[in-house]
Coordinates of C-alpha atoms in Angstrom, one line a residue:
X134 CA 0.0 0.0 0.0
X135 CA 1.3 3.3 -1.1
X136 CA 2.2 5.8 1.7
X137 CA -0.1 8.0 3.0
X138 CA 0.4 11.4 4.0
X139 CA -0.4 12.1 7.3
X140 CA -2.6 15.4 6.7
X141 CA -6.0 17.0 7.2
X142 CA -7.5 20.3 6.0
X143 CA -6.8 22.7 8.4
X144 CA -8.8 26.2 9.9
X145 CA -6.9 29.1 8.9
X146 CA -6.3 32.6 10.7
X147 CA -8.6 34.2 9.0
X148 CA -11.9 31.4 9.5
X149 CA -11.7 31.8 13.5
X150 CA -14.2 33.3 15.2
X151 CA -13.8 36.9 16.3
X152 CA -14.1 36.2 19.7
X153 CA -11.6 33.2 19.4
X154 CA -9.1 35.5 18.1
X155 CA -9.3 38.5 20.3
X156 CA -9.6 35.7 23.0
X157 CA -5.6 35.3 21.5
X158 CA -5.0 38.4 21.2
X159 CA -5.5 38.6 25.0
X160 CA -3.4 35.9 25.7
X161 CA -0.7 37.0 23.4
X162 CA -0.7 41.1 25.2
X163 CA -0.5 42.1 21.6
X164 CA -2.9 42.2 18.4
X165 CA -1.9 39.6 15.6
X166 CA -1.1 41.3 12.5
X167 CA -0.2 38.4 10.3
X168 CA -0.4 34.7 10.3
X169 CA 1.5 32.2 8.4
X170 CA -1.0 29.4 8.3
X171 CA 0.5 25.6 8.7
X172 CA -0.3 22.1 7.3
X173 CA 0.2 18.4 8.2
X174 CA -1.2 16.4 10.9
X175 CA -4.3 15.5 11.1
X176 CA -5.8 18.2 13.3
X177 CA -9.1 20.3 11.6
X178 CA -8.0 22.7 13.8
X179 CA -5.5 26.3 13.4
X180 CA -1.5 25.8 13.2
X181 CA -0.3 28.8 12.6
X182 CA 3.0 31.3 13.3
X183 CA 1.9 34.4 13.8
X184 CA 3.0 38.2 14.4
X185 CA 2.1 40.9 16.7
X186 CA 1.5 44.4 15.9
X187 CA 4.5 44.6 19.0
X188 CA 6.9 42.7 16.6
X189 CA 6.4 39.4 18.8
X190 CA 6.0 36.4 17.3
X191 CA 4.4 33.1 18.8
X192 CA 2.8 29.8 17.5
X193 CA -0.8 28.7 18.2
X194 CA -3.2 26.3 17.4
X195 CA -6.3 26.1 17.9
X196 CA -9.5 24.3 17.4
X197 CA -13.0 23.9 17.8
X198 CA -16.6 22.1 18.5
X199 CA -18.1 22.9 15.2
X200 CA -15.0 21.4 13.4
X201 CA -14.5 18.5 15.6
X202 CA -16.2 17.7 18.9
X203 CA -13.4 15.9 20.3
X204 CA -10.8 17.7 19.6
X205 CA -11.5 20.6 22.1
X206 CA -10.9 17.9 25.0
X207 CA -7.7 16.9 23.7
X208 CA -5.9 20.0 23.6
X209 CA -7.3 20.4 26.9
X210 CA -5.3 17.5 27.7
X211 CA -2.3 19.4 26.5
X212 CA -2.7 21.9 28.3
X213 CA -2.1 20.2 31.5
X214 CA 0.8 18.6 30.1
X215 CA 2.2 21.5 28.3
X216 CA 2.6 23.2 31.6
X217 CA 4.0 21.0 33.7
X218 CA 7.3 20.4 31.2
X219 CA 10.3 21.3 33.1
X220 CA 12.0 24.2 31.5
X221 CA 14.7 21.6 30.2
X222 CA 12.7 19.9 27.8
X223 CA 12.8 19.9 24.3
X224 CA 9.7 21.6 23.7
X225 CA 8.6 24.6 23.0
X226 CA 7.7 26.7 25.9
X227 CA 3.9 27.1 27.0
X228 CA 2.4 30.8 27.1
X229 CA -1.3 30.2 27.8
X230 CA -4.5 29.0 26.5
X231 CA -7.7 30.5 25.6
X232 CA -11.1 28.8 26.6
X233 CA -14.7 29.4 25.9
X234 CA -16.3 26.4 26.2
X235 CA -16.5 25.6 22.4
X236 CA -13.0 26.7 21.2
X237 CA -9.8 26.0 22.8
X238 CA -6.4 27.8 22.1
X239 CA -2.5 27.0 22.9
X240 CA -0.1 29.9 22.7
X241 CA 3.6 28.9 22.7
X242 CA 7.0 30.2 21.8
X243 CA 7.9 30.1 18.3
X244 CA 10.1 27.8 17.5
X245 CA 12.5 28.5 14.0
X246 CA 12.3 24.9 12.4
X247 CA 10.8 22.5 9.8
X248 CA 9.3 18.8 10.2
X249 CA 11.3 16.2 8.9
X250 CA 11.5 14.8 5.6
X251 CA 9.3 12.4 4.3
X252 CA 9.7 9.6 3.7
X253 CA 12.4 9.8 6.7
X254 CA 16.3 10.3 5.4
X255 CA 18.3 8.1 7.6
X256 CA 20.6 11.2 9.3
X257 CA 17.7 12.7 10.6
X258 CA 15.7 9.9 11.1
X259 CA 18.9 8.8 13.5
X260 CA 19.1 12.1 14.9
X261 CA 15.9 12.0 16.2
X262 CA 15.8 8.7 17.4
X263 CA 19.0 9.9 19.2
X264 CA 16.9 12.5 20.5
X265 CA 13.6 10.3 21.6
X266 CA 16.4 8.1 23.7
X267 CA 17.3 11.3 25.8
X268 CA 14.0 13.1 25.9
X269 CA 12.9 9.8 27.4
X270 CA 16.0 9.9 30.0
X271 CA 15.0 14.0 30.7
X272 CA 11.1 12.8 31.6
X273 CA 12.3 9.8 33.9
X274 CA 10.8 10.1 36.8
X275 CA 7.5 11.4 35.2
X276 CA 7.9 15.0 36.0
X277 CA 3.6 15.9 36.1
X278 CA 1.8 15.1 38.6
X279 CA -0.8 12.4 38.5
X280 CA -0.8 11.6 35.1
X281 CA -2.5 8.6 32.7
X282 CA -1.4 5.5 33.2
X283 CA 0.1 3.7 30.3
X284 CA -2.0 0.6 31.2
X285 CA -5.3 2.5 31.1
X286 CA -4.2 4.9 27.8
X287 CA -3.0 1.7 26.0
X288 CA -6.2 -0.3 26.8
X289 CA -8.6 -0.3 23.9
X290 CA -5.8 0.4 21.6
X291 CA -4.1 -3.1 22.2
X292 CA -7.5 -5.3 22.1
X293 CA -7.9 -3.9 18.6
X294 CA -7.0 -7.8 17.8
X295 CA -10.0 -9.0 19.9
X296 CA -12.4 -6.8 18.2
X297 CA -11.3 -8.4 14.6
X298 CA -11.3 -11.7 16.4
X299 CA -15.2 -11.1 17.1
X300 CA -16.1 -10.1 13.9
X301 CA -13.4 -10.8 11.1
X302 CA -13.4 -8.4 8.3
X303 CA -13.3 -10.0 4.9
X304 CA -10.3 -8.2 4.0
X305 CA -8.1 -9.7 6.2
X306 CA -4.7 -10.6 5.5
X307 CA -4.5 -14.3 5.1
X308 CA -1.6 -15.0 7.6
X309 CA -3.1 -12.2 9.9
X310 CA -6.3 -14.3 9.8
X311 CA -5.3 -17.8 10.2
X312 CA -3.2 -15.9 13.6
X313 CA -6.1 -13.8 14.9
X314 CA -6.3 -15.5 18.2
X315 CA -2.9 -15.6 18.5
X316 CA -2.2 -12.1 17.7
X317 CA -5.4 -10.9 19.7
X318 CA -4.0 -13.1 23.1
X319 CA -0.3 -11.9 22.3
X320 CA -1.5 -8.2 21.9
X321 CA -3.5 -8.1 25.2
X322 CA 0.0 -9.1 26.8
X323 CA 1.2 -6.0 26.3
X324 CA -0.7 -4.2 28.7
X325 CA 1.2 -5.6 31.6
X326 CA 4.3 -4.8 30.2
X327 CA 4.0 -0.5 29.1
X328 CA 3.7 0.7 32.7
X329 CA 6.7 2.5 34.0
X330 CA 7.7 6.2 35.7
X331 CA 8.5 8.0 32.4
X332 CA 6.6 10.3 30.7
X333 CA 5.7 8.7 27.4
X334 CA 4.7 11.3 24.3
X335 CA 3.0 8.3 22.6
X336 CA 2.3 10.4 19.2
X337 CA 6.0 10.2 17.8
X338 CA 5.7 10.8 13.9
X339 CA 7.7 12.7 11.4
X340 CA 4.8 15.4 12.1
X341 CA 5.5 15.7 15.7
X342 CA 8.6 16.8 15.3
X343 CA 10.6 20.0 14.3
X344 CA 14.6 20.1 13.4
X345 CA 16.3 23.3 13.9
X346 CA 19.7 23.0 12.6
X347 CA 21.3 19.9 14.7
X348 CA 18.3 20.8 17.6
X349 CA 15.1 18.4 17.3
X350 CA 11.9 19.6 19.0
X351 CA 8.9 17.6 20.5
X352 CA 5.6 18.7 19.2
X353 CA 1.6 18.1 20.1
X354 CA 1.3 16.4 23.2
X355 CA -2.2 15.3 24.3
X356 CA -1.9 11.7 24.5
X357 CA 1.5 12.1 27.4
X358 CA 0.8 9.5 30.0
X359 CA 3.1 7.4 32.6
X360 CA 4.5 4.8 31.1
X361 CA 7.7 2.7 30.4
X362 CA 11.0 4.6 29.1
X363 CA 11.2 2.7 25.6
X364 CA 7.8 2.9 24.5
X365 CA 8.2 6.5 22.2
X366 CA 11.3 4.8 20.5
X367 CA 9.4 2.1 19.6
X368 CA 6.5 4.4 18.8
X369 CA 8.9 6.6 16.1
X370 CA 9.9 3.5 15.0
X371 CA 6.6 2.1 13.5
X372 CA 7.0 5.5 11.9
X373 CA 10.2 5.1 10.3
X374 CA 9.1 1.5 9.0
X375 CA 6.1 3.0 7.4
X376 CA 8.4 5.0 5.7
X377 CA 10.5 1.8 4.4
X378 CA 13.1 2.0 6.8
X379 CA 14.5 -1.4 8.3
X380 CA 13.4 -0.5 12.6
X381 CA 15.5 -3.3 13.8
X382 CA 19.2 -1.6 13.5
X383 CA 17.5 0.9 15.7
X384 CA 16.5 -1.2 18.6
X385 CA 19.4 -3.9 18.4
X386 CA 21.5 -2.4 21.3
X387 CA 18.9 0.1 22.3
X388 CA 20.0 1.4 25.6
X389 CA 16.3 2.3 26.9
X390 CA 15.8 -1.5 25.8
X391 CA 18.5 -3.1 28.0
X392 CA 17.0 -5.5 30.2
X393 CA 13.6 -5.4 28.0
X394 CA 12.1 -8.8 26.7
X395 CA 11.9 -8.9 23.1
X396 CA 8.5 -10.4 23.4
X397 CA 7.7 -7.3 25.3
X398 CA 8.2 -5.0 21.9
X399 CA 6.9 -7.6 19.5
X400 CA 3.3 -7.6 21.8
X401 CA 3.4 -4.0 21.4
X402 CA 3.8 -3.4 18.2
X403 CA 1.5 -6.7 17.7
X404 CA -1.1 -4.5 19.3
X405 CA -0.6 -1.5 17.1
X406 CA -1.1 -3.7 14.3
X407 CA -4.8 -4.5 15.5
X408 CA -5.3 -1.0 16.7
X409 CA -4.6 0.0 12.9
X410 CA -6.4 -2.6 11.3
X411 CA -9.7 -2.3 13.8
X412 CA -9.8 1.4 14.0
X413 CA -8.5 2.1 10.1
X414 CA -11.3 0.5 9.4
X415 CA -14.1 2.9 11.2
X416 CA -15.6 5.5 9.7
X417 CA -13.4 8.8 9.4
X418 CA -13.8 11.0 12.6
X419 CA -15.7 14.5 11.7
X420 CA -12.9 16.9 9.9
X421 CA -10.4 14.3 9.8
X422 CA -10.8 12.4 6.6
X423 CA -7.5 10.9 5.8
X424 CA -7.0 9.3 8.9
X425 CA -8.2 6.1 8.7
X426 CA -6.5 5.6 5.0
X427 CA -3.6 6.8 6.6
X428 CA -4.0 3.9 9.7
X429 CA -4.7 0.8 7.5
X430 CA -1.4 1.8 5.3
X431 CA 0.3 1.7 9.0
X432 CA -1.4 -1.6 9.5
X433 CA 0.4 -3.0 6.7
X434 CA 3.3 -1.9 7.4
X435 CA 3.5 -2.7 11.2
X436 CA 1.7 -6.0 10.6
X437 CA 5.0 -7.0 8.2
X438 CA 7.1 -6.0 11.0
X439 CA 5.6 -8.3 13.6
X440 CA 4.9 -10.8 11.0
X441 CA 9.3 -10.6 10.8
X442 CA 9.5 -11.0 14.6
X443 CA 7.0 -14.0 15.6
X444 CA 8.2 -16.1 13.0
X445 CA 5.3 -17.3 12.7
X446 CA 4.6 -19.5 10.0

């Protein structure tokens, strides 16, 4: 399956609501004269770089109930992670939010880069797996208070398998069928194995990330919750295999991974296959319409890679 691009059509500037915007405007302490709107991810909602009528600049994003009704509560979410980030992270730094009950805003520095090529090019892809190793290291112990647990977060992604088992799609890939069971009992394993005191980012794709010269940057992080130190390498990973890249050179001798059963990973990403191939296969969520083409070309791709690792025949 051809790559998909992992994109949406996004609100601009200019389509907020009044209010919205001179809700930012408020949070910013100066009018925005110009916006430079962004693309990628699959977010309905605003990216944007923007510039005050004081000559400050900012980023902000924004989104919300009339273009998706779920999205608001995400970046919610964020919010209570964005601000709890210790100064030392590689993130860019939280301003405020704006909040109305409909639309939600996030104000934050700037930051002077550009997302990663895709398909990945191996020097950056190893620079920022380079950099996932010691972001993970910098958020060990979790540093916010009372965060999601990985067990709970991971839940009804990892019995994707069980939900195909129930029902079994005709489209099924042959040896994914005739291991459904299998698959479904090895990916439900892997929720007693993702718990840990790190704080996990759990979203790590090309478009999650900024470079800025040799500096890489950690974008868009609603999903953060407790969990084990190697799980965002193995996460960026799926991402880099989608892309056509070998994954295993990056985890042979992984140092997060010392100690770590390989089983461990392969139930993992075992349930990330199911995830992909249950929820690919749902209708597209409201404003995001290239999502679930862009999870079932994921499902192929991560359902070779544990295909690789059982052995299975």
């Amino acid at each position: 399956m051809p790559a998909v691009t992992a994109s949406g059509v996004r609100a601009t500037w200019e389509s907020l609501p009044v209010a919205v915007r001179a809700g930012i405007d408020d949070v910013l302490g100066s009018r925005v004269v110009a916006a430079d709107n962004q693309s990628g991810g699959f977010s309905p909602g605003l990216a944007a770089r923007v510039r005050c009528a004081d000559g400050g600049r900012a980023f902000v994003k924004a989104v919300g109930m009339p273009l998706n009704p779920e999205s608001p509560g995400l970046y919610r979410r964020e919010i209570e992670v964005a601000a709890a980030l210790p100064s030392g992270v590689p993130a860019p730094r939280f301003r405020g939010s704006y909040d109305d009950g409909d639309w939600v805003a996030l104000v934050f520095d700037e930051v002077d880069g550009r997302m990663p090529h895709e398909p990945w090019r191996p020097d950056e892809l190893r620079l920022v797996a380079d950099a996932v190793t010691g972001l993970s290291r910098s958020l060990t112990p979790c540093p916010v208070p009372s965060p999601r647990l990985a067990r709970d977060e991971m839940r009804e992604p990892m019995l994707g398998y069980r939900s195909l088992a129930a029902d079994p799609p005709d489209d099924l890939d042959p040896w994914e069928r005739r291991h459904l069971d299998r698959l479904a009992a090895l990916a439900e394993s892997s929720l007693d194995v993702v718990d840990g005191d790190t704080l996990v980012h759990f979203d790590l794709r090309a478009d999650n990330v900024l470079l800025s010269g040799s500096r890489v940057w950690f974008v868009d992080w609603p999903w953060a919750f407790r969990g084990a130190a190697w799980l965002d390498s193995v996460l960026l990973m799926l991402n880099a295999a989608y892309h056509g890249h070998d994954p295993e050179p990056y985890l042979d001798a992984h140092p997060l991974l010392a100690g770590v059963d390989p089983s461990q990973v392969t139930a993992v990403l075992a349930g990330f296959a199911g995830f992909f191939g249950a929820f690919g296969r749902r209708p597209p969520p409201p404003g995001l319409p290239t999502m679930r083409a862009f999870q079932l070309a994921q499902h192929a791709t991560t359902l070779a890679w544990v295909r690789r690792r059982t052995g299975w025949e």
